[in-house]
PDB file of C-alpha atoms in Angstrom:
ATOM      1  CA  MET A  14      41.961 -37.744-160.917  1.00  0.00           C
ATOM      2  CA  THR A  15      39.299 -37.185-163.496  1.00  0.00           C
ATOM      3  CA  GLY A  16      38.121 -38.991-166.592  1.00  0.00           C
ATOM      4  CA  ILE A  17      38.901 -37.033-169.769  1.00  0.00           C
ATOM      5  CA  VAL A  18      38.569 -38.316-173.323  1.00  0.00           C
ATOM      6  CA  VAL A  19      40.053 -36.292-176.153  1.00  0.00           C
ATOM      7  CA  LEU A  20      38.724 -36.862-179.654  1.00  0.00           C
ATOM      8  CA  GLY A  21      41.271 -35.071-181.759  1.00  0.00           C
ATOM      9  CA  SER A  22      44.217 -34.796-184.058  1.00  0.00           C
ATOM     10  CA  ALA A  23      47.771 -36.084-183.890  1.00  0.00           C
ATOM     11  CA  HIS A  24      50.427 -34.238-185.892  1.00  0.00           C
ATOM     12  CA  MET A  25      54.178 -34.213-185.958  1.00  0.00           C
ATOM     13  CA  GLY A  26      55.211 -30.595-185.639  1.00  0.00           C
ATOM     14  CA  LEU A  27      57.974 -29.423-187.970  1.00  0.00           C
ATOM     15  CA  VAL A  28      58.997 -26.209-186.243  1.00  0.00           C
ATOM     16  CA  ALA A  29      61.276 -23.474-187.587  1.00  0.00           C
ATOM     17  CA  HIS A  30      62.334 -20.522-185.416  1.00  0.00           C
ATOM     18  CA  ALA A  31      62.962 -17.295-187.319  1.00  0.00           C
ATOM     19  CA  PRO A  32      62.972 -13.555-186.595  1.00  0.00           C
ATOM     20  CA  ARG A  33      59.605 -13.304-188.329  1.00  0.00           C
ATOM     21  CA  ALA A  34      57.309 -15.382-190.496  1.00  0.00           C
ATOM     22  CA  PRO A  35      57.904 -14.938-194.247  1.00  0.00           C
ATOM     23  CA  GLY A  36      55.492 -12.942-196.341  1.00  0.00           C
ATOM     24  CA  ARG A  37      54.049 -14.202-199.593  1.00  0.00           C
ATOM     25  CA  GLY A  38      56.835 -15.151-202.004  1.00  0.00           C
ATOM     26  CA  GLU A  39      59.507 -14.370-199.409  1.00  0.00           C
ATOM     27  CA  THR A  40      62.289 -16.494-197.931  1.00  0.00           C
ATOM     28  CA  VAL A  41      63.428 -15.853-194.357  1.00  0.00           C
ATOM     29  CA  THR A  42      66.512 -17.420-192.809  1.00  0.00           C
ATOM     30  CA  GLY A  43      65.746 -19.309-189.603  1.00  0.00           C
ATOM     31  CA  ARG A  44      68.024 -20.136-186.722  1.00  0.00           C
ATOM     32  CA  GLU A  45      66.651 -23.469-185.450  1.00  0.00           C
ATOM     33  CA  PHE A  46      64.541 -26.437-186.581  1.00  0.00           C
ATOM     34  CA  ARG A  47      62.941 -29.134-184.441  1.00  0.00           C
ATOM     35  CA  THR A  48      60.428 -31.950-184.795  1.00  0.00           C
ATOM     36  CA  VAL A  49      57.866 -31.820-181.992  1.00  0.00           C
ATOM     37  CA  PRO A  50      54.916 -34.180-181.395  1.00  0.00           C
ATOM     38  CA  GLY A  51      51.670 -32.215-181.382  1.00  0.00           C
ATOM     39  CA  GLY A  52      48.305 -31.621-182.964  1.00  0.00           C
ATOM     40  CA  ARG A  53      45.441 -30.231-180.910  1.00  0.00           C
ATOM     41  CA  GLY A  54      44.278 -33.676-179.835  1.00  0.00           C
ATOM     42  CA  VAL A  55      47.720 -34.777-178.693  1.00  0.00           C
ATOM     43  CA  ASN A  56      48.376 -31.413-177.060  1.00  0.00           C
ATOM     44  CA  GLN A  57      45.166 -31.383-175.055  1.00  0.00           C
ATOM     45  CA  ALA A  58      45.576 -35.017-174.039  1.00  0.00           C
ATOM     46  CA  VAL A  59      49.172 -34.558-172.878  1.00  0.00           C
ATOM     47  CA  ALA A  60      48.289 -31.302-171.100  1.00  0.00           C
ATOM     48  CA  ALA A  61      45.408 -32.937-169.236  1.00  0.00           C
ATOM     49  CA  ALA A  62      47.440 -36.010-168.296  1.00  0.00           C
ATOM     50  CA  ARG A  63      50.362 -33.957-166.997  1.00  0.00           C
ATOM     51  CA  ALA A  64      47.923 -31.795-165.042  1.00  0.00           C
ATOM     52  CA  GLY A  65      46.730 -34.909-163.212  1.00  0.00           C
ATOM     53  CA  GLY A  66      43.804 -36.089-165.307  1.00  0.00           C
ATOM     54  CA  GLU A  67      43.131 -39.692-166.236  1.00  0.00           C
ATOM     55  CA  THR A  68      43.163 -39.145-169.993  1.00  0.00           C
ATOM     56  CA  ALA A  69      42.595 -41.097-173.214  1.00  0.00           C
ATOM     57  CA  LEU A  70      42.947 -40.048-176.858  1.00  0.00           C
ATOM     58  CA  ILE A  71      40.731 -41.158-179.736  1.00  0.00           C
ATOM     59  CA  GLY A  72      42.186 -40.388-183.170  1.00  0.00           C
ATOM     60  CA  ALA A  73      44.698 -41.751-185.672  1.00  0.00           C
ATOM     61  CA  VAL A  74      48.392 -41.745-186.465  1.00  0.00           C
ATOM     62  CA  GLY A  75      50.059 -42.986-189.633  1.00  0.00           C
ATOM     63  CA  SER A  76      52.043 -46.153-190.233  1.00  0.00           C
ATOM     64  CA  ASP A  77      55.251 -44.115-190.536  1.00  0.00           C
ATOM     65  CA  ASP A  78      57.986 -43.302-188.029  1.00  0.00           C
ATOM     66  CA  PHE A  79      56.131 -40.144-186.996  1.00  0.00           C
ATOM     67  CA  GLY A  80      53.188 -42.298-185.935  1.00  0.00           C
ATOM     68  CA  THR A  81      55.436 -44.439-183.737  1.00  0.00           C
ATOM     69  CA  LEU A  82      56.920 -41.351-182.097  1.00  0.00           C
ATOM     70  CA  LEU A  83      53.524 -39.737-181.531  1.00  0.00           C
ATOM     71  CA  ARG A  84      52.205 -42.862-179.823  1.00  0.00           C
ATOM     72  CA  ARG A  85      55.356 -43.116-177.714  1.00  0.00           C
ATOM     73  CA  THR A  86      55.036 -39.478-176.628  1.00  0.00           C
ATOM     74  CA  LEU A  87      51.450 -39.970-175.494  1.00  0.00           C
ATOM     75  CA  THR A  88      52.268 -43.128-173.544  1.00  0.00           C
ATOM     76  CA  ALA A  89      55.214 -41.438-171.835  1.00  0.00           C
ATOM     77  CA  SER A  90      52.883 -38.704-170.548  1.00  0.00           C
ATOM     78  CA  GLY A  91      50.356 -41.222-169.230  1.00  0.00           C
ATOM     79  CA  VAL A  92      47.746 -40.942-171.983  1.00  0.00           C
ATOM     80  CA  ASP A  93      45.725 -44.075-172.767  1.00  0.00           C
ATOM     81  CA  THR A  94      46.198 -44.865-176.486  1.00  0.00           C
ATOM     82  CA  ASP A  95      44.232 -48.117-176.666  1.00  0.00           C
ATOM     83  CA  LEU A  96      41.727 -46.545-179.102  1.00  0.00           C
ATOM     84  CA  LEU A  97      44.264 -44.511-181.067  1.00  0.00           C
ATOM     85  CA  ARG A  98      44.093 -45.965-184.570  1.00  0.00           C
ATOM     86  CA  THR A  99      46.954 -46.550-186.996  1.00  0.00           C
ATOM     87  CA  ALA A 100      46.014 -45.614-190.555  1.00  0.00           C
ATOM     88  CA  GLU A 101      48.074 -46.807-193.506  1.00  0.00           C
ATOM     89  CA  GLY A 102      50.178 -43.932-194.860  1.00  0.00           C
ATOM     90  CA  PRO A 103      51.695 -40.771-193.406  1.00  0.00           C
ATOM     91  CA  SER A 104      50.858 -39.197-190.083  1.00  0.00           C
ATOM     92  CA  GLY A 105      49.543 -35.657-189.957  1.00  0.00           C
ATOM     93  CA  THR A 106      52.107 -32.870-189.942  1.00  0.00           C
ATOM     94  CA  ALA A 107      52.028 -29.263-188.738  1.00  0.00           C
ATOM     95  CA  HIS A 108      54.528 -26.888-190.345  1.00  0.00           C
ATOM     96  CA  THR A 109      55.157 -24.010-187.938  1.00  0.00           C
ATOM     97  CA  VAL A 110      57.173 -20.792-187.959  1.00  0.00           C
ATOM     98  CA  VAL A 111      57.765 -19.258-184.504  1.00  0.00           C
ATOM     99  CA  ASP A 112      58.904 -15.622-184.549  1.00  0.00           C
ATOM    100  CA  ASP A 113      60.977 -13.649-182.052  1.00  0.00           C
ATOM    101  CA  ASP A 114      57.832 -12.541-180.200  1.00  0.00           C
ATOM    102  CA  GLY A 115      56.869 -16.159-179.579  1.00  0.00           C
ATOM    103  CA  GLU A 116      53.933 -15.986-181.981  1.00  0.00           C
ATOM    104  CA  SER A 117      53.379 -18.796-184.478  1.00  0.00           C
ATOM    105  CA  ALA A 118      52.057 -19.314-188.006  1.00  0.00           C
ATOM    106  CA  ILE A 119      51.016 -22.883-188.836  1.00  0.00           C
ATOM    107  CA  VAL A 120      50.114 -24.970-191.900  1.00  0.00           C
ATOM    108  CA  VAL A 121      48.517 -28.337-191.081  1.00  0.00           C
ATOM    109  CA  VAL A 122      48.544 -31.354-193.440  1.00  0.00           C
ATOM    110  CA  PRO A 123      45.961 -33.822-192.034  1.00  0.00           C
ATOM    111  CA  GLY A 124      47.528 -37.143-193.113  1.00  0.00           C
ATOM    112  CA  ALA A 125      46.106 -40.009-191.021  1.00  0.00           C
ATOM    113  CA  ASN A 126      43.712 -37.653-189.233  1.00  0.00           C
ATOM    114  CA  ALA A 127      41.574 -37.535-192.377  1.00  0.00           C
ATOM    115  CA  ALA A 128      40.757 -41.227-191.827  1.00  0.00           C
ATOM    116  CA  VAL A 129      38.822 -40.436-188.635  1.00  0.00           C
ATOM    117  CA  THR A 130      35.415 -39.736-190.164  1.00  0.00           C
ATOM    118  CA  SER A 131      33.274 -41.336-187.435  1.00  0.00           C
ATOM    119  CA  LEU A 132      33.509 -43.112-184.105  1.00  0.00           C
ATOM    120  CA  ALA A 133      34.895 -46.637-184.220  1.00  0.00           C
ATOM    121  CA  PRO A 134      33.804 -49.627-182.092  1.00  0.00           C
ATOM    122  CA  GLY A 135      34.607 -48.965-178.461  1.00  0.00           C
ATOM    123  CA  ASP A 136      34.847 -45.175-178.824  1.00  0.00           C
ATOM    124  CA  GLU A 137      31.360 -44.393-177.532  1.00  0.00           C
ATOM    125  CA  THR A 138      31.831 -46.733-174.578  1.00  0.00           C
ATOM    126  CA  LEU A 139      34.995 -44.874-173.629  1.00  0.00           C
ATOM    127  CA  ILE A 140      33.269 -41.492-173.983  1.00  0.00           C
ATOM    128  CA  ALA A 141      30.293 -42.655-171.929  1.00  0.00           C
ATOM    129  CA  ALA A 142      32.561 -43.526-169.000  1.00  0.00           C
ATOM    130  CA  ALA A 143      34.273 -40.108-168.973  1.00  0.00           C
ATOM    131  CA  ASP A 144      33.512 -36.905-167.116  1.00  0.00           C
ATOM    132  CA  THR A 145      34.569 -34.663-169.997  1.00  0.00           C
ATOM    133  CA  LEU A 146      35.015 -34.928-173.770  1.00  0.00           C
ATOM    134  CA  LEU A 147      37.426 -32.476-175.399  1.00  0.00           C
ATOM    135  CA  LEU A 148      36.833 -31.683-179.077  1.00  0.00           C
ATOM    136  CA  GLN A 149      38.590 -29.529-181.678  1.00  0.00           C
ATOM    137  CA  LEU A 150      38.203 -29.118-185.452  1.00  0.00           C
ATOM    138  CA  GLU A 151      41.336 -30.762-186.887  1.00  0.00           C
ATOM    139  CA  LEU A 152      39.470 -34.025-187.537  1.00  0.00           C
ATOM    140  CA  PRO A 153      36.695 -34.368-190.135  1.00  0.00           C
ATOM    141  CA  LEU A 154      33.588 -32.609-188.827  1.00  0.00           C
ATOM    142  CA  SER A 155      31.569 -35.817-189.156  1.00  0.00           C
ATOM    143  CA  ALA A 156      33.696 -37.400-186.425  1.00  0.00           C
ATOM    144  CA  VAL A 157      33.455 -34.317-184.220  1.00  0.00           C
ATOM    145  CA  LEU A 158      29.665 -34.423-184.540  1.00  0.00           C
ATOM    146  CA  ASP A 159      29.655 -38.149-183.740  1.00  0.00           C
ATOM    147  CA  GLY A 160      31.682 -37.531-180.597  1.00  0.00           C
ATOM    148  CA  ALA A 161      29.524 -34.620-179.450  1.00  0.00           C
ATOM    149  CA  GLY A 162      26.389 -36.676-179.993  1.00  0.00           C
ATOM    150  CA  ALA A 163      27.772 -39.583-177.987  1.00  0.00           C
ATOM    151  CA  ALA A 164      28.711 -37.268-175.124  1.00  0.00           C
ATOM    152  CA  ARG A 165      25.258 -35.694-175.132  1.00  0.00           C
ATOM    153  CA  ARG A 166      23.561 -39.107-175.036  1.00  0.00           C
ATOM    154  CA  HIS A 167      25.547 -40.110-171.963  1.00  0.00           C
ATOM    155  CA  GLY A 168      25.503 -36.816-170.072  1.00  0.00           C
ATOM    156  CA  VAL A 169      29.231 -36.164-170.522  1.00  0.00           C
ATOM    157  CA  ARG A 170      30.465 -32.560-170.378  1.00  0.00           C
ATOM    158  CA  THR A 171      31.555 -31.462-173.872  1.00  0.00           C
ATOM    159  CA  VAL A 172      34.248 -28.808-174.299  1.00  0.00           C
ATOM    160  CA  LEU A 173      34.817 -27.565-177.853  1.00  0.00           C
ATOM    161  CA  THR A 174      37.815 -25.621-179.113  1.00  0.00           C
ATOM    162  CA  PRO A 175      36.557 -24.254-182.474  1.00  0.00           C
ATOM    163  CA  ALA A 176      39.958 -24.304-184.194  1.00  0.00           C
ATOM    164  CA  PRO A 177      40.810 -23.949-186.937  1.00  0.00           C
ATOM    165  CA  ALA A 178      37.985 -21.415-187.327  1.00  0.00           C
ATOM    166  CA  GLN A 179      35.400 -22.570-189.856  1.00  0.00           C
ATOM    167  CA  PRO A 180      31.627 -22.730-190.321  1.00  0.00           C
ATOM    168  CA  LEU A 181      30.165 -25.256-187.900  1.00  0.00           C
ATOM    169  CA  PRO A 182      27.590 -27.887-188.860  1.00  0.00           C
ATOM    170  CA  PRO A 183      24.106 -27.569-187.394  1.00  0.00           C
ATOM    171  CA  GLY A 184      23.833 -29.174-184.002  1.00  0.00           C
ATOM    172  CA  LEU A 185      27.480 -29.018-182.936  1.00  0.00           C
ATOM    173  CA  LEU A 186      27.154 -25.923-180.765  1.00  0.00           C
ATOM    174  CA  ALA A 187      23.841 -27.244-179.468  1.00  0.00           C
ATOM    175  CA  ALA A 188      25.725 -30.311-178.186  1.00  0.00           C
ATOM    176  CA  THR A 189      28.485 -28.192-176.597  1.00  0.00           C
ATOM    177  CA  ASP A 190      28.517 -27.342-172.895  1.00  0.00           C
ATOM    178  CA  LEU A 191      31.599 -25.114-172.846  1.00  0.00           C
ATOM    179  CA  LEU A 192      33.045 -23.308-175.871  1.00  0.00           C
ATOM    180  CA  VAL A 193      36.714 -22.240-175.659  1.00  0.00           C
ATOM    181  CA  PRO A 194      37.681 -20.082-178.674  1.00  0.00           C
ATOM    182  CA  ASN A 195      40.471 -17.543-178.889  1.00  0.00           C
ATOM    183  CA  ALA A 196      39.543 -13.961-179.765  1.00  0.00           C
ATOM    184  CA  ARG A 197      39.888 -14.534-183.523  1.00  0.00           C
ATOM    185  CA  GLU A 198      37.777 -17.697-183.452  1.00  0.00           C
ATOM    186  CA  ALA A 199      35.131 -16.043-181.267  1.00  0.00           C
ATOM    187  CA  ALA A 200      34.915 -13.130-183.705  1.00  0.00           C
ATOM    188  CA  ALA A 201      34.529 -15.528-186.646  1.00  0.00           C
ATOM    189  CA  LEU A 202      31.709 -17.426-184.938  1.00  0.00           C
ATOM    190  CA  ALA A 203      29.891 -14.399-183.524  1.00  0.00           C
ATOM    191  CA  GLY A 204      30.485 -11.976-186.385  1.00  0.00           C
ATOM    192  CA  VAL A 205      31.785  -9.283-184.027  1.00  0.00           C
ATOM    193  CA  ALA A 206      35.321  -8.486-182.890  1.00  0.00           C
ATOM    194  CA  ASP A 207      34.760  -7.229-179.330  1.00  0.00           C
ATOM    195  CA  PRO A 208      35.227 -10.235-176.984  1.00  0.00           C
ATOM    196  CA  ARG A 209      32.479  -9.210-174.551  1.00  0.00           C
ATOM    197  CA  THR A 210      29.966  -8.716-177.327  1.00  0.00           C
ATOM    198  CA  ALA A 211      31.100 -11.925-179.007  1.00  0.00           C
ATOM    199  CA  ALA A 212      30.650 -13.830-175.747  1.00  0.00           C
ATOM    200  CA  GLU A 213      27.126 -12.467-175.320  1.00  0.00           C
ATOM    201  CA  THR A 214      26.284 -13.512-178.875  1.00  0.00           C
ATOM    202  CA  LEU A 215      27.705 -17.008-178.432  1.00  0.00           C
ATOM    203  CA  LEU A 216      25.704 -17.530-175.237  1.00  0.00           C
ATOM    204  CA  CYS A 217      22.636 -17.724-177.450  1.00  0.00           C
ATOM    205  CA  GLN A 218      24.041 -21.039-178.696  1.00  0.00           C
ATOM    206  CA  VAL A 219      26.063 -22.500-175.783  1.00  0.00           C
ATOM    207  CA  PRO A 220      25.592 -22.184-172.004  1.00  0.00           C
ATOM    208  CA  GLU A 221      29.210 -21.218-171.193  1.00  0.00           C
ATOM    209  CA  VAL A 222      32.059 -19.556-173.093  1.00  0.00           C
ATOM    210  CA  VAL A 223      35.710 -18.901-172.270  1.00  0.00           C
ATOM    211  CA  ILE A 224      37.437 -16.629-174.777  1.00  0.00           C
ATOM    212  CA  THR A 225      41.214 -16.835-174.466  1.00  0.00           C
ATOM    213  CA  LEU A 226      42.973 -13.501-174.997  1.00  0.00           C
ATOM    214  CA  GLY A 227      46.664 -14.384-175.044  1.00  0.00           C
ATOM    215  CA  SER A 228      48.738 -12.243-172.697  1.00  0.00           C
ATOM    216  CA  ALA A 229      45.533 -10.484-171.568  1.00  0.00           C
ATOM    217  CA  GLY A 230      44.212 -13.703-170.006  1.00  0.00           C
ATOM    218  CA  SER A 231      40.668 -14.836-170.731  1.00  0.00           C
ATOM    219  CA  LEU A 232      37.037 -13.844-170.477  1.00  0.00           C
ATOM    220  CA  TYR A 233      34.448 -16.214-169.009  1.00  0.00           C
ATOM    221  CA  ALA A 234      30.753 -15.773-169.718  1.00  0.00           C
ATOM    222  CA  ALA A 235      27.734 -17.828-168.731  1.00  0.00           C
ATOM    223  CA  ARG A 236      24.030 -17.358-169.070  1.00  0.00           C
ATOM    224  CA  GLY A 237      22.541 -15.389-166.211  1.00  0.00           C
ATOM    225  CA  ARG A 238      25.778 -13.985-164.756  1.00  0.00           C
ATOM    226  CA  PRO A 239      28.102 -11.060-165.560  1.00  0.00           C
ATOM    227  CA  PRO A 240      31.260 -11.688-167.614  1.00  0.00           C
ATOM    228  CA  LEU A 241      34.359 -12.581-165.590  1.00  0.00           C
ATOM    229  CA  PRO A 242      37.760 -11.375-166.860  1.00  0.00           C
ATOM    230  CA  VAL A 243      40.677 -13.542-165.715  1.00  0.00           C
ATOM    231  CA  PRO A 244      44.102 -11.865-166.026  1.00  0.00           C
ATOM    232  CA  ALA A 245      47.256 -13.721-166.995  1.00  0.00           C
ATOM    233  CA  PRO A 246      50.580 -13.313-165.184  1.00  0.00           C
ATOM    234  CA  ARG A 247      53.224 -11.273-166.975  1.00  0.00           C
ATOM    235  CA  VAL A 248      55.807 -13.609-168.456  1.00  0.00           C
ATOM    236  CA  THR A 249      58.302 -13.569-171.310  1.00  0.00           C
ATOM    237  CA  ALA A 250      56.786 -15.674-174.080  1.00  0.00           C
ATOM    238  CA  VAL A 251      59.116 -17.988-175.986  1.00  0.00           C
ATOM    239  CA  ASP A 252      56.537 -20.049-177.902  1.00  0.00           C
ATOM    240  CA  THR A 253      52.754 -19.664-177.718  1.00  0.00           C
ATOM    241  CA  THR A 254      51.961 -22.606-180.014  1.00  0.00           C
ATOM    242  CA  ALA A 255      50.404 -24.894-177.395  1.00  0.00           C
ATOM    243  CA  ALA A 256      49.145 -22.307-174.903  1.00  0.00           C
ATOM    244  CA  GLY A 257      45.469 -22.631-175.788  1.00  0.00           C
ATOM    245  CA  ASP A 258      45.558 -26.426-175.658  1.00  0.00           C
ATOM    246  CA  VAL A 259      47.356 -26.425-172.310  1.00  0.00           C
ATOM    247  CA  PHE A 260      44.752 -23.995-170.961  1.00  0.00           C
ATOM    248  CA  THR A 261      41.891 -26.210-172.149  1.00  0.00           C
ATOM    249  CA  GLY A 262      43.446 -29.453-170.923  1.00  0.00           C
ATOM    250  CA  ALA A 263      44.166 -28.025-167.473  1.00  0.00           C
ATOM    251  CA  LEU A 264      40.714 -26.430-167.294  1.00  0.00           C
ATOM    252  CA  ALA A 265      39.080 -29.791-168.019  1.00  0.00           C
ATOM    253  CA  VAL A 266      41.043 -31.386-165.181  1.00  0.00           C
ATOM    254  CA  ALA A 267      40.122 -28.641-162.719  1.00  0.00           C
ATOM    255  CA  LEU A 268      36.424 -28.746-163.603  1.00  0.00           C
ATOM    256  CA  GLY A 269      36.392 -32.549-163.439  1.00  0.00           C
ATOM    257  CA  GLU A 270      37.773 -32.303-159.914  1.00  0.00           C
ATOM    258  CA  GLY A 271      34.930 -29.984-158.942  1.00  0.00           C
ATOM    259  CA  GLN A 272      36.909 -26.765-158.672  1.00  0.00           C
ATOM    260  CA  PRO A 273      34.700 -23.645-158.919  1.00  0.00           C
ATOM    261  CA  MET A 274      34.912 -22.047-162.350  1.00  0.00           C
ATOM    262  CA  GLU A 275      36.845 -18.955-161.233  1.00  0.00           C
ATOM    263  CA  ARG A 276      39.453 -21.039-159.435  1.00  0.00           C
ATOM    264  CA  ALA A 277      39.646 -23.461-162.360  1.00  0.00           C
ATOM    265  CA  LEU A 278      40.258 -20.584-164.770  1.00  0.00           C
ATOM    266  CA  HIS A 279      43.090 -19.160-162.685  1.00  0.00           C
ATOM    267  CA  TRP A 280      44.660 -22.623-162.411  1.00  0.00           C
ATOM    268  CA  ALA A 281      44.413 -23.201-166.171  1.00  0.00           C
ATOM    269  CA  THR A 282      45.854 -19.743-166.811  1.00  0.00           C
ATOM    270  CA  ALA A 283      48.860 -20.585-164.634  1.00  0.00           C
ATOM    271  CA  ALA A 284      49.409 -23.750-166.673  1.00  0.00           C
ATOM    272  CA  ALA A 285      49.302 -21.821-169.955  1.00  0.00           C
ATOM    273  CA  ALA A 286      51.693 -19.180-168.600  1.00  0.00           C
ATOM    274  CA  LEU A 287      54.214 -21.875-167.721  1.00  0.00           C
ATOM    275  CA  CYS A 288      53.869 -23.381-171.189  1.00  0.00           C
ATOM    276  CA  VAL A 289      54.602 -20.207-173.183  1.00  0.00           C
ATOM    277  CA  GLN A 290      57.925 -19.699-171.389  1.00  0.00           C
ATOM    278  CA  ARG A 291      59.313 -22.878-172.996  1.00  0.00           C
ATOM    279  CA  PRO A 292      59.849 -23.935-176.616  1.00  0.00           C
ATOM    280  CA  GLY A 293      57.864 -26.654-178.328  1.00  0.00           C
ATOM    281  CA  SER A 294      54.357 -28.062-177.981  1.00  0.00           C
ATOM    282  CA  SER A 295      54.238 -31.220-175.875  1.00  0.00           C
ATOM    283  CA  PRO A 296      57.726 -30.675-174.368  1.00  0.00           C
ATOM    284  CA  SER A 297      56.612 -27.307-172.959  1.00  0.00           C
ATOM    285  CA  MET A 298      53.625 -28.622-171.026  1.00  0.00           C
ATOM    286  CA  PRO A 299      53.807 -28.364-167.235  1.00  0.00           C
ATOM    287  CA  TYR A 300      53.156 -31.097-164.683  1.00  0.00           C
ATOM    288  CA  ARG A 301      50.728 -30.888-161.774  1.00  0.00           C
ATOM    289  CA  PRO A 302      53.196 -29.775-159.069  1.00  0.00           C
ATOM    290  CA  GLU A 303      54.406 -26.880-161.248  1.00  0.00           C
ATOM    291  CA  ILE A 304      50.854 -25.686-161.885  1.00  0.00           C
ATOM    292  CA  ASP A 305      49.948 -25.894-158.214  1.00  0.00           C
ATOM    293  CA  SER A 306      53.031 -23.864-157.281  1.00  0.00           C
ATOM    294  CA  ALA A 307      52.382 -21.233-159.947  1.00  0.00           C
ATOM    295  CA  SER A 308      48.713 -20.766-159.109  1.00  0.00           C
TER     296      SER A 308
END
């Protein structure tokens, strides 16, 4: 068990499966539609809890039926929702098209997530008692900065997923221990497309970086040591929507348990590989015994 706090978003996913995503001004006929609880905060919290971590989520859902379902989903996976707020109005939504290659295109409407502009009473106490704080960028940046500052004050490991890619406020990377971007996000932050060069550039701002590379696995880099490529197993991808969040949630659990970084990366990669072989966000996330068997 490990203590993980996620400060992040909660969205109801409205997911359409189609042969391909439509272009501008185009209509494409889909074959399936589902509503799936998600959002990067929910995804990382559920992934960490199912991987065996003692996990809590700080964020907000709306006062609508989606908010009730999101809270129920978290509780069913063992996530502590005591500090998950309910904001008057609609919950956040994520409108997703998944194509026949398992790739996704997503439009996010923040809803209740926009109400989380800072830490609320009790949030810093919860963060201070954790081993790891997971952050993403689907909440207002002021709240993300608040969370990172609280973690830094209390010596809590901070893991940042810089998604969606955007300019970061001063001080956020300085308060980050481990940065976990995908290749596109790393390129946006570093100003260079090559992952190895991007990792080297980002190490000027954070001590450790893991760049996720989809089916190619990931690349780990840390100051003072050579880059470590971590391959991914070959699988048939059905839906990659939650793969990065599953990877990050599982990685946080492994590191909190004291696993060496290389072993933790392989374990997190196995979790992500299991996830992409199933449809949906939270429904696709593997449990601890599955990850152990696959790794």
